[in-house]
Amino acid sequence: MPGSGYQSLQDRKTSRAFSAQKLSDETIFTLMQGTQLTASCYNHQSWRFLFLTEQDALEKAHQALSGGNGWAKRAPLLVIGFSRHDFDCEFADSRKYYLFDLGMATQTLLLVATELDLIARPMAGFSPEGLREAFDIAPEFEIYIVIAVGYQGNLEDLEKRWQIKSKASRTRNPLPNNFFLNKIETINK
């Protein structure tokens, strides 16, 4: 029987409705500390996360969000995830793990947030250059993710289209589309 990690995956919410309730310093520290436990290639821990909680920092980040992510402006915490290639493993065959490790750390953050009864929603709709400029992130870093984090808010406060999407059941591909046992027969898009 799967344990609590599996349950966190089941419980993870994809809502866009955030409460304006601030997160405590203890909660933010727990998010950081839990995420820091993520496995990484040779334990290089190549991820970097900028946690934004102060109003002026949040407003600067809001300017970099795409129009479709306006719902994230209610979140009391935005987290910017970034890394750079020389922070991680580089093998002779050119495999680089820094983005894989950043992705794993992002998933860990989502699961820690779920354990804390928070919503943590990752976004790709933002301007990396806008964030780079607003927060003086050096050009050698690749900015890949922004995560809105907070407590569940009222769905009725969202635009109708986001209410509908937030209420929809979570769907996943049938297992044979993504998983193979001993051989690959057909790979579907």
Short mmCIF file of N, CA and C in Angstrom, two decimals:
data_model
loop_
_atom_site.label_atom_id
_atom_site.label_comp_id
_atom_site.label_asym_id
_atom_site.label_seq_id
_atom_site.Cartn_x
_atom_site.Cartn_y
_atom_site.Cartn_z
N MET A 1 0.84 -1.20 0.00
CA MET A 1 0.00 0.00 0.00
C MET A 1 0.88 1.25 0.00
N PRO A 2 0.69 2.17 -0.96
CA PRO A 2 1.49 3.39 -1.00
C PRO A 2 1.32 4.21 0.27
N GLY A 3 2.39 4.93 0.65
CA GLY A 3 2.38 5.74 1.86
C GLY A 3 1.96 7.17 1.60
N SER A 4 2.35 8.06 2.51
CA SER A 4 1.88 9.44 2.48
C SER A 4 2.38 10.21 1.26
N GLY A 5 3.56 9.85 0.71
CA GLY A 5 4.03 10.52 -0.50
C GLY A 5 3.06 10.32 -1.65
N TYR A 6 2.56 9.08 -1.76
CA TYR A 6 1.56 8.79 -2.78
C TYR A 6 0.28 9.58 -2.51
N GLN A 7 -0.09 9.66 -1.24
CA GLN A 7 -1.29 10.41 -0.88
C GLN A 7 -1.13 11.88 -1.23
N SER A 8 0.07 12.43 -1.05
CA SER A 8 0.30 13.83 -1.42
C SER A 8 0.09 14.06 -2.91
N LEU A 9 0.50 13.08 -3.72
CA LEU A 9 0.26 13.19 -5.16
C LEU A 9 -1.24 13.17 -5.46
N GLN A 10 -1.97 12.32 -4.75
CA GLN A 10 -3.42 12.27 -4.93
C GLN A 10 -4.10 13.57 -4.47
N ASP A 11 -3.59 14.14 -3.38
CA ASP A 11 -4.22 15.32 -2.78
C ASP A 11 -3.81 16.63 -3.43
N ARG A 12 -2.75 16.63 -4.21
CA ARG A 12 -2.26 17.88 -4.80
C ARG A 12 -3.37 18.55 -5.58
N LYS A 13 -3.58 19.84 -5.30
CA LYS A 13 -4.65 20.60 -5.93
C LYS A 13 -4.09 21.49 -7.04
N THR A 14 -4.88 21.69 -8.08
CA THR A 14 -4.45 22.53 -9.19
C THR A 14 -5.29 23.80 -9.28
N SER A 15 -5.85 24.21 -8.18
CA SER A 15 -6.72 25.38 -8.15
C SER A 15 -5.96 26.64 -8.54
N ARG A 16 -6.70 27.61 -9.03
CA ARG A 16 -6.15 28.93 -9.31
C ARG A 16 -6.71 29.95 -8.32
N ALA A 17 -7.50 29.49 -7.38
CA ALA A 17 -8.13 30.39 -6.40
C ALA A 17 -7.28 30.42 -5.14
N PHE A 18 -6.64 31.56 -4.91
CA PHE A 18 -5.78 31.73 -3.75
C PHE A 18 -6.40 32.68 -2.76
N SER A 19 -6.28 32.35 -1.51
CA SER A 19 -6.63 33.25 -0.42
C SER A 19 -5.51 34.28 -0.30
N ALA A 20 -5.84 35.47 0.15
CA ALA A 20 -4.82 36.50 0.37
C ALA A 20 -4.08 36.28 1.69
N GLN A 21 -4.46 35.26 2.47
CA GLN A 21 -3.84 34.98 3.76
C GLN A 21 -2.33 34.78 3.60
N LYS A 22 -1.56 35.53 4.36
CA LYS A 22 -0.10 35.43 4.30
C LYS A 22 0.36 34.10 4.88
N LEU A 23 1.51 33.64 4.42
CA LEU A 23 2.12 32.44 4.96
C LEU A 23 3.06 32.84 6.09
N SER A 24 3.10 32.04 7.12
CA SER A 24 3.99 32.33 8.24
C SER A 24 5.44 32.07 7.82
N ASP A 25 6.36 32.69 8.55
CA ASP A 25 7.78 32.45 8.31
C ASP A 25 8.10 30.97 8.49
N GLU A 26 7.46 30.34 9.45
CA GLU A 26 7.67 28.91 9.70
C GLU A 26 7.24 28.07 8.50
N THR A 27 6.12 28.41 7.90
CA THR A 27 5.63 27.69 6.72
C THR A 27 6.60 27.86 5.55
N ILE A 28 7.07 29.07 5.34
CA ILE A 28 8.01 29.33 4.26
C ILE A 28 9.31 28.56 4.49
N PHE A 29 9.79 28.57 5.73
CA PHE A 29 11.00 27.82 6.06
C PHE A 29 10.80 26.33 5.82
N THR A 30 9.63 25.81 6.18
CA THR A 30 9.33 24.38 5.95
C THR A 30 9.34 24.06 4.47
N LEU A 31 8.79 24.94 3.64
CA LEU A 31 8.83 24.75 2.19
C LEU A 31 10.27 24.69 1.69
N MET A 32 11.10 25.60 2.17
CA MET A 32 12.50 25.62 1.75
C MET A 32 13.24 24.38 2.24
N GLN A 33 13.06 24.07 3.50
CA GLN A 33 13.77 22.94 4.10
C GLN A 33 13.35 21.62 3.46
N GLY A 34 12.07 21.44 3.21
CA GLY A 34 11.59 20.22 2.57
C GLY A 34 12.10 20.10 1.15
N THR A 35 12.08 21.19 0.40
CA THR A 35 12.56 21.19 -0.98
C THR A 35 14.05 20.88 -1.03
N GLN A 36 14.79 21.35 -0.04
CA GLN A 36 16.24 21.14 -0.01
C GLN A 36 16.60 19.66 0.11
N LEU A 37 15.66 18.82 0.52
CA LEU A 37 15.91 17.38 0.66
C LEU A 37 15.82 16.62 -0.66
N THR A 38 15.51 17.31 -1.74
CA THR A 38 15.39 16.67 -3.06
C THR A 38 16.69 15.98 -3.47
N ALA A 39 16.56 14.81 -4.06
CA ALA A 39 17.72 14.11 -4.62
C ALA A 39 18.28 14.92 -5.78
N SER A 40 19.60 14.82 -6.00
CA SER A 40 20.21 15.49 -7.15
C SER A 40 21.47 14.75 -7.56
N CYS A 41 21.87 14.96 -8.79
CA CYS A 41 23.05 14.31 -9.34
C CYS A 41 24.28 14.68 -8.50
N TYR A 42 24.94 13.68 -7.96
CA TYR A 42 26.12 13.88 -7.10
C TYR A 42 25.86 14.85 -5.95
N ASN A 43 24.61 14.99 -5.58
CA ASN A 43 24.21 15.89 -4.49
C ASN A 43 24.65 17.34 -4.73
N HIS A 44 24.67 17.77 -6.00
CA HIS A 44 25.08 19.14 -6.32
C HIS A 44 24.01 20.17 -5.98
N GLN A 45 22.76 19.73 -5.87
CA GLN A 45 21.67 20.64 -5.50
C GLN A 45 21.69 21.92 -6.36
N SER A 46 21.59 21.71 -7.64
CA SER A 46 21.80 22.79 -8.61
C SER A 46 20.66 23.80 -8.69
N TRP A 47 19.56 23.53 -8.04
CA TRP A 47 18.42 24.44 -8.10
C TRP A 47 18.68 25.69 -7.28
N ARG A 48 18.03 26.77 -7.72
CA ARG A 48 17.99 28.02 -6.96
C ARG A 48 16.54 28.48 -7.01
N PHE A 49 16.02 28.91 -5.87
CA PHE A 49 14.65 29.40 -5.79
C PHE A 49 14.66 30.76 -5.10
N LEU A 50 13.99 31.72 -5.70
CA LEU A 50 13.80 33.03 -5.10
C LEU A 50 12.36 33.09 -4.60
N PHE A 51 12.19 33.20 -3.28
CA PHE A 51 10.87 33.27 -2.66
C PHE A 51 10.48 34.74 -2.52
N LEU A 52 9.32 35.09 -3.04
CA LEU A 52 8.85 36.48 -3.01
C LEU A 52 7.61 36.58 -2.13
N THR A 53 7.71 37.36 -1.05
CA THR A 53 6.58 37.52 -0.13
C THR A 53 6.23 38.98 0.11
N GLU A 54 7.19 39.88 -0.03
CA GLU A 54 6.93 41.29 0.22
C GLU A 54 6.16 41.89 -0.95
N GLN A 55 5.27 42.81 -0.65
CA GLN A 55 4.37 43.36 -1.66
C GLN A 55 5.10 43.96 -2.86
N ASP A 56 6.18 44.72 -2.61
CA ASP A 56 6.88 45.33 -3.75
C ASP A 56 7.55 44.28 -4.63
N ALA A 57 8.08 43.21 -4.03
CA ALA A 57 8.69 42.13 -4.81
C ALA A 57 7.61 41.38 -5.60
N LEU A 58 6.48 41.12 -4.97
CA LEU A 58 5.38 40.44 -5.67
C LEU A 58 4.89 41.27 -6.85
N GLU A 59 4.77 42.57 -6.66
CA GLU A 59 4.30 43.43 -7.74
C GLU A 59 5.28 43.45 -8.92
N LYS A 60 6.57 43.43 -8.63
CA LYS A 60 7.56 43.35 -9.71
C LYS A 60 7.40 42.04 -10.48
N ALA A 61 7.17 40.95 -9.76
CA ALA A 61 6.98 39.66 -10.42
C ALA A 61 5.67 39.64 -11.22
N HIS A 62 4.64 40.27 -10.70
CA HIS A 62 3.35 40.31 -11.41
C HIS A 62 3.51 40.91 -12.80
N GLN A 63 4.40 41.89 -12.93
CA GLN A 63 4.63 42.54 -14.22
C GLN A 63 5.18 41.57 -15.27
N ALA A 64 5.84 40.52 -14.81
CA ALA A 64 6.44 39.55 -15.73
C ALA A 64 5.51 38.40 -16.08
N LEU A 65 4.36 38.28 -15.40
CA LEU A 65 3.43 37.19 -15.68
C LEU A 65 2.66 37.45 -16.97
N SER A 66 2.35 36.39 -17.70
CA SER A 66 1.52 36.54 -18.90
C SER A 66 0.10 36.87 -18.47
N GLY A 67 -0.67 37.43 -19.38
CA GLY A 67 -2.05 37.82 -19.08
C GLY A 67 -2.90 36.66 -18.60
N GLY A 68 -2.63 35.47 -19.09
CA GLY A 68 -3.41 34.30 -18.69
C GLY A 68 -3.13 33.84 -17.27
N ASN A 69 -2.12 34.40 -16.63
CA ASN A 69 -1.79 34.02 -15.26
C ASN A 69 -2.12 35.12 -14.26
N GLY A 70 -3.08 35.97 -14.61
CA GLY A 70 -3.49 37.04 -13.70
C GLY A 70 -4.01 36.53 -12.37
N TRP A 71 -4.56 35.32 -12.37
CA TRP A 71 -5.06 34.70 -11.14
C TRP A 71 -3.97 34.57 -10.08
N ALA A 72 -2.70 34.46 -10.52
CA ALA A 72 -1.58 34.25 -9.59
C ALA A 72 -1.27 35.50 -8.77
N LYS A 73 -1.85 36.63 -9.13
CA LYS A 73 -1.57 37.87 -8.41
C LYS A 73 -2.16 37.87 -7.01
N ARG A 74 -3.05 36.95 -6.72
CA ARG A 74 -3.62 36.84 -5.36
C ARG A 74 -2.76 35.97 -4.45
N ALA A 75 -1.87 35.19 -5.01
CA ALA A 75 -1.04 34.30 -4.19
C ALA A 75 -0.09 35.13 -3.32
N PRO A 76 0.00 34.77 -2.03
CA PRO A 76 0.89 35.52 -1.13
C PRO A 76 2.37 35.16 -1.28
N LEU A 77 2.66 34.12 -2.06
CA LEU A 77 4.04 33.70 -2.29
C LEU A 77 4.20 33.31 -3.76
N LEU A 78 5.19 33.90 -4.40
CA LEU A 78 5.62 33.46 -5.72
C LEU A 78 7.05 32.98 -5.58
N VAL A 79 7.34 31.86 -6.22
CA VAL A 79 8.68 31.27 -6.16
C VAL A 79 9.21 31.19 -7.58
N ILE A 80 10.39 31.76 -7.80
CA ILE A 80 11.05 31.71 -9.11
C ILE A 80 12.12 30.63 -9.03
N GLY A 81 12.07 29.66 -9.97
CA GLY A 81 13.05 28.58 -10.01
C GLY A 81 14.01 28.76 -11.17
N PHE A 82 15.32 28.65 -10.88
CA PHE A 82 16.32 28.85 -11.92
C PHE A 82 17.56 28.03 -11.59
N SER A 83 18.43 27.87 -12.59
CA SER A 83 19.67 27.12 -12.42
C SER A 83 20.62 27.50 -13.54
N ARG A 84 21.80 26.91 -13.50
CA ARG A 84 22.74 27.09 -14.61
C ARG A 84 23.51 25.79 -14.81
N HIS A 85 23.91 25.56 -16.05
CA HIS A 85 24.47 24.26 -16.45
C HIS A 85 25.71 23.86 -15.67
N ASP A 86 26.54 24.80 -15.28
CA ASP A 86 27.78 24.41 -14.62
C ASP A 86 27.62 24.15 -13.12
N PHE A 87 26.38 24.22 -12.63
CA PHE A 87 26.11 23.89 -11.24
C PHE A 87 25.88 22.39 -11.04
N ASP A 88 25.85 21.64 -12.12
CA ASP A 88 25.48 20.24 -11.97
C ASP A 88 26.39 19.32 -12.77
N CYS A 89 26.01 18.08 -12.80
CA CYS A 89 26.80 17.03 -13.45
C CYS A 89 26.91 17.29 -14.95
N GLU A 90 28.09 17.11 -15.48
CA GLU A 90 28.30 17.14 -16.92
C GLU A 90 29.10 15.91 -17.27
N PHE A 91 28.51 15.06 -18.08
CA PHE A 91 29.15 13.81 -18.45
C PHE A 91 29.78 13.91 -19.83
N ALA A 92 30.68 13.02 -20.13
CA ALA A 92 31.38 13.03 -21.42
C ALA A 92 30.42 12.94 -22.60
N ASP A 93 29.27 12.30 -22.40
CA ASP A 93 28.31 12.17 -23.51
C ASP A 93 27.35 13.37 -23.58
N SER A 94 27.66 14.45 -22.89
CA SER A 94 26.92 15.72 -22.93
C SER A 94 25.60 15.72 -22.16
N ARG A 95 25.31 14.68 -21.40
CA ARG A 95 24.10 14.73 -20.57
C ARG A 95 24.31 15.77 -19.47
N LYS A 96 23.30 16.60 -19.27
CA LYS A 96 23.34 17.61 -18.22
C LYS A 96 22.08 17.46 -17.38
N TYR A 97 22.25 17.48 -16.09
CA TYR A 97 21.14 17.18 -15.19
C TYR A 97 20.57 18.39 -14.47
N TYR A 98 21.09 19.57 -14.66
CA TYR A 98 20.66 20.71 -13.87
C TYR A 98 19.17 21.01 -14.02
N LEU A 99 18.62 20.87 -15.23
CA LEU A 99 17.19 21.13 -15.40
C LEU A 99 16.34 19.98 -14.86
N PHE A 100 16.84 18.77 -14.98
CA PHE A 100 16.16 17.62 -14.37
C PHE A 100 16.10 17.82 -12.86
N ASP A 101 17.21 18.20 -12.27
CA ASP A 101 17.25 18.41 -10.82
C ASP A 101 16.34 19.57 -10.40
N LEU A 102 16.31 20.63 -11.19
CA LEU A 102 15.40 21.74 -10.89
C LEU A 102 13.95 21.26 -10.95
N GLY A 103 13.63 20.42 -11.93
CA GLY A 103 12.29 19.87 -12.03
C GLY A 103 11.94 18.99 -10.84
N MET A 104 12.90 18.17 -10.41
CA MET A 104 12.65 17.33 -9.24
C MET A 104 12.44 18.18 -7.99
N ALA A 105 13.23 19.23 -7.83
CA ALA A 105 13.08 20.10 -6.67
C ALA A 105 11.73 20.83 -6.72
N THR A 106 11.30 21.21 -7.92
CA THR A 106 9.99 21.85 -8.07
C THR A 106 8.89 20.89 -7.64
N GLN A 107 8.96 19.63 -8.08
CA GLN A 107 7.95 18.64 -7.67
C GLN A 107 7.97 18.45 -6.16
N THR A 108 9.15 18.43 -5.56
CA THR A 108 9.23 18.31 -4.11
C THR A 108 8.55 19.48 -3.44
N LEU A 109 8.78 20.69 -3.95
CA LEU A 109 8.13 21.87 -3.38
C LEU A 109 6.61 21.73 -3.46
N LEU A 110 6.10 21.23 -4.59
CA LEU A 110 4.66 21.04 -4.74
C LEU A 110 4.13 20.05 -3.69
N LEU A 111 4.88 18.99 -3.46
CA LEU A 111 4.43 17.97 -2.50
C LEU A 111 4.53 18.45 -1.06
N VAL A 112 5.58 19.20 -0.74
CA VAL A 112 5.69 19.77 0.61
C VAL A 112 4.52 20.74 0.83
N ALA A 113 4.23 21.56 -0.17
CA ALA A 113 3.09 22.48 -0.05
C ALA A 113 1.79 21.72 0.19
N THR A 114 1.60 20.62 -0.52
CA THR A 114 0.39 19.81 -0.33
C THR A 114 0.31 19.29 1.10
N GLU A 115 1.44 18.82 1.62
CA GLU A 115 1.48 18.34 3.02
C GLU A 115 1.11 19.45 4.00
N LEU A 116 1.38 20.70 3.64
CA LEU A 116 1.06 21.84 4.49
C LEU A 116 -0.33 22.41 4.20
N ASP A 117 -1.11 21.68 3.39
CA ASP A 117 -2.47 22.09 3.00
C ASP A 117 -2.48 23.40 2.22
N LEU A 118 -1.48 23.56 1.37
CA LEU A 118 -1.37 24.73 0.51
C LEU A 118 -1.62 24.34 -0.93
N ILE A 119 -1.94 25.32 -1.74
CA ILE A 119 -2.00 25.19 -3.18
C ILE A 119 -0.63 25.63 -3.70
N ALA A 120 -0.04 24.89 -4.60
CA ALA A 120 1.21 25.30 -5.25
C ALA A 120 1.05 25.00 -6.73
N ARG A 121 0.95 26.04 -7.51
CA ARG A 121 0.67 25.87 -8.94
C ARG A 121 1.82 26.43 -9.77
N PRO A 122 2.52 25.54 -10.50
CA PRO A 122 3.61 26.01 -11.37
C PRO A 122 3.08 26.67 -12.64
N MET A 123 3.84 27.62 -13.15
CA MET A 123 3.45 28.35 -14.36
C MET A 123 4.62 28.44 -15.32
N ALA A 124 4.31 28.37 -16.60
CA ALA A 124 5.32 28.62 -17.64
C ALA A 124 5.07 29.97 -18.31
N GLY A 125 3.93 30.58 -18.05
CA GLY A 125 3.54 31.83 -18.69
C GLY A 125 4.10 33.05 -17.97
N PHE A 126 5.34 33.38 -18.29
CA PHE A 126 5.99 34.55 -17.70
C PHE A 126 7.15 34.95 -18.60
N SER A 127 7.66 36.13 -18.36
CA SER A 127 8.82 36.62 -19.11
C SER A 127 10.08 36.38 -18.28
N PRO A 128 10.92 35.42 -18.70
CA PRO A 128 12.18 35.22 -17.98
C PRO A 128 13.02 36.50 -17.93
N GLU A 129 13.05 37.23 -19.03
CA GLU A 129 13.85 38.45 -19.06
C GLU A 129 13.28 39.52 -18.14
N GLY A 130 11.94 39.57 -18.05
CA GLY A 130 11.33 40.51 -17.11
C GLY A 130 11.70 40.20 -15.67
N LEU A 131 11.70 38.91 -15.32
CA LEU A 131 12.10 38.50 -13.97
C LEU A 131 13.60 38.74 -13.76
N ARG A 132 14.40 38.44 -14.77
CA ARG A 132 15.85 38.63 -14.66
C ARG A 132 16.16 40.10 -14.34
N GLU A 133 15.50 40.99 -15.07
CA GLU A 133 15.73 42.42 -14.87
C GLU A 133 15.19 42.89 -13.52
N ALA A 134 14.00 42.46 -13.16
CA ALA A 134 13.36 42.91 -11.92
C ALA A 134 14.13 42.47 -10.68
N PHE A 135 14.77 41.29 -10.74
CA PHE A 135 15.41 40.74 -9.55
C PHE A 135 16.93 40.56 -9.71
N ASP A 136 17.47 41.16 -10.75
CA ASP A 136 18.92 41.14 -10.97
C ASP A 136 19.48 39.72 -10.95
N ILE A 137 18.83 38.83 -11.69
CA ILE A 137 19.29 37.45 -11.82
C ILE A 137 20.31 37.42 -12.95
N ALA A 138 21.49 36.95 -12.64
CA ALA A 138 22.61 36.97 -13.60
C ALA A 138 22.26 36.25 -14.90
N PRO A 139 22.80 36.70 -16.03
CA PRO A 139 22.44 36.14 -17.33
C PRO A 139 22.81 34.68 -17.52
N GLU A 140 23.78 34.16 -16.77
CA GLU A 140 24.14 32.75 -16.94
C GLU A 140 23.11 31.79 -16.35
N PHE A 141 22.15 32.31 -15.58
CA PHE A 141 21.10 31.46 -15.03
C PHE A 141 19.93 31.35 -16.00
N GLU A 142 19.38 30.16 -16.10
CA GLU A 142 18.18 29.93 -16.90
C GLU A 142 16.98 29.90 -15.96
N ILE A 143 16.02 30.78 -16.22
CA ILE A 143 14.82 30.88 -15.38
C ILE A 143 13.74 30.02 -16.03
N TYR A 144 13.27 29.00 -15.30
CA TYR A 144 12.38 28.02 -15.91
C TYR A 144 10.98 27.94 -15.33
N ILE A 145 10.79 28.40 -14.11
CA ILE A 145 9.48 28.16 -13.50
C ILE A 145 9.14 29.27 -12.52
N VAL A 146 7.87 29.58 -12.45
CA VAL A 146 7.32 30.41 -11.37
C VAL A 146 6.20 29.59 -10.75
N ILE A 147 6.18 29.55 -9.43
CA ILE A 147 5.19 28.76 -8.70
C ILE A 147 4.42 29.70 -7.79
N ALA A 148 3.10 29.71 -7.93
CA ALA A 148 2.23 30.47 -7.02
C ALA A 148 1.88 29.55 -5.86
N VAL A 149 2.02 30.05 -4.64
CA VAL A 149 1.79 29.24 -3.44
C VAL A 149 0.90 30.02 -2.47
N GLY A 150 -0.06 29.32 -1.88
CA GLY A 150 -0.90 29.94 -0.87
C GLY A 150 -2.00 29.01 -0.43
N TYR A 151 -2.88 29.53 0.39
CA TYR A 151 -4.02 28.75 0.87
C TYR A 151 -5.15 28.82 -0.17
N GLN A 152 -5.99 27.79 -0.17
CA GLN A 152 -7.14 27.74 -1.07
C GLN A 152 -8.02 28.96 -0.84
N GLY A 153 -8.38 29.62 -1.92
CA GLY A 153 -9.28 30.76 -1.86
C GLY A 153 -10.66 30.39 -2.36
N ASN A 154 -11.46 31.39 -2.58
CA ASN A 154 -12.84 31.23 -3.03
C ASN A 154 -12.88 31.16 -4.56
N LEU A 155 -13.36 30.05 -5.10
CA LEU A 155 -13.42 29.89 -6.56
C LEU A 155 -14.28 30.96 -7.22
N GLU A 156 -15.28 31.44 -6.52
CA GLU A 156 -16.17 32.45 -7.10
C GLU A 156 -15.47 33.79 -7.34
N ASP A 157 -14.29 33.97 -6.74
CA ASP A 157 -13.53 35.20 -6.98
C ASP A 157 -12.78 35.17 -8.31
N LEU A 158 -12.73 34.01 -8.95
CA LEU A 158 -12.03 33.86 -10.22
C LEU A 158 -12.93 34.21 -11.39
N GLU A 159 -12.30 34.54 -12.53
CA GLU A 159 -13.06 34.66 -13.78
C GLU A 159 -13.74 33.32 -14.04
N LYS A 160 -14.86 33.36 -14.73
CA LYS A 160 -15.65 32.15 -14.98
C LYS A 160 -14.82 31.03 -15.63
N ARG A 161 -13.98 31.36 -16.61
CA ARG A 161 -13.19 30.33 -17.30
C ARG A 161 -12.24 29.62 -16.34
N TRP A 162 -11.69 30.35 -15.35
CA TRP A 162 -10.79 29.73 -14.39
C TRP A 162 -11.58 28.94 -13.34
N GLN A 163 -12.80 29.37 -13.05
CA GLN A 163 -13.66 28.59 -12.15
C GLN A 163 -13.92 27.21 -12.75
N ILE A 164 -14.26 27.20 -14.02
CA ILE A 164 -14.57 25.94 -14.71
C ILE A 164 -13.35 25.03 -14.72
N LYS A 165 -12.19 25.58 -15.09
CA LYS A 165 -10.97 24.76 -15.12
C LYS A 165 -10.59 24.26 -13.73
N SER A 166 -10.77 25.09 -12.72
CA SER A 166 -10.40 24.69 -11.36
C SER A 166 -11.32 23.62 -10.79
N LYS A 167 -12.56 23.56 -11.27
CA LYS A 167 -13.51 22.56 -10.78
C LYS A 167 -13.44 21.25 -11.55
N ALA A 168 -12.78 21.28 -12.70
CA ALA A 168 -12.71 20.08 -13.55
C ALA A 168 -11.90 18.98 -12.86
N SER A 169 -12.28 17.75 -13.13
CA SER A 169 -11.53 16.61 -12.60
C SER A 169 -10.16 16.57 -13.24
N ARG A 170 -9.20 16.13 -12.47
CA ARG A 170 -7.85 15.97 -13.00
C ARG A 170 -7.85 14.75 -13.90
N THR A 171 -7.26 14.89 -15.08
CA THR A 171 -7.19 13.77 -16.01
C THR A 171 -5.74 13.40 -16.26
N ARG A 172 -5.52 12.15 -16.53
CA ARG A 172 -4.20 11.65 -16.87
C ARG A 172 -4.35 10.67 -18.02
N ASN A 173 -3.30 10.54 -18.81
CA ASN A 173 -3.28 9.57 -19.89
C ASN A 173 -3.46 8.16 -19.32
N PRO A 174 -3.97 7.25 -20.12
CA PRO A 174 -3.96 5.84 -19.70
C PRO A 174 -2.49 5.41 -19.52
N LEU A 175 -2.22 4.57 -18.56
CA LEU A 175 -0.84 4.14 -18.27
C LEU A 175 -0.09 3.67 -19.51
N PRO A 176 -0.69 2.88 -20.42
CA PRO A 176 0.08 2.40 -21.59
C PRO A 176 0.58 3.51 -22.52
N ASN A 177 0.02 4.73 -22.40
CA ASN A 177 0.52 5.84 -23.21
C ASN A 177 1.89 6.32 -22.73
N ASN A 178 2.19 6.14 -21.45
CA ASN A 178 3.39 6.71 -20.87
C ASN A 178 4.36 5.69 -20.28
N PHE A 179 3.89 4.47 -20.07
CA PHE A 179 4.72 3.47 -19.39
C PHE A 179 4.79 2.20 -20.22
N PHE A 180 5.96 1.58 -20.22
CA PHE A 180 6.19 0.37 -21.00
C PHE A 180 6.84 -0.66 -20.09
N LEU A 181 6.54 -1.90 -20.34
CA LEU A 181 7.08 -2.98 -19.53
C LEU A 181 7.88 -3.91 -20.44
N ASN A 182 9.17 -3.87 -20.29
CA ASN A 182 10.13 -4.73 -20.98
C ASN A 182 10.36 -4.41 -22.46
N LYS A 183 9.44 -3.78 -23.14
CA LYS A 183 9.67 -3.40 -24.53
C LYS A 183 8.73 -2.24 -24.91
N ILE A 184 9.13 -1.49 -25.93
CA ILE A 184 8.32 -0.39 -26.43
C ILE A 184 7.65 -0.85 -27.70
N GLU A 185 6.34 -0.80 -27.69
CA GLU A 185 5.60 -1.21 -28.90
C GLU A 185 5.22 0.01 -29.73
N THR A 186 4.51 0.95 -29.16
CA THR A 186 4.10 2.13 -29.88
C THR A 186 4.19 3.32 -28.93
N ILE A 187 4.74 4.41 -29.42
CA ILE A 187 4.80 5.61 -28.60
C ILE A 187 3.80 6.60 -29.20
N ASN A 188 2.81 6.94 -28.39
CA ASN A 188 1.79 7.92 -28.80
C ASN A 188 2.16 9.30 -28.28
N LYS A 189 1.68 10.30 -28.98
CA LYS A 189 1.93 11.68 -28.54
C LYS A 189 1.18 11.97 -27.27
#
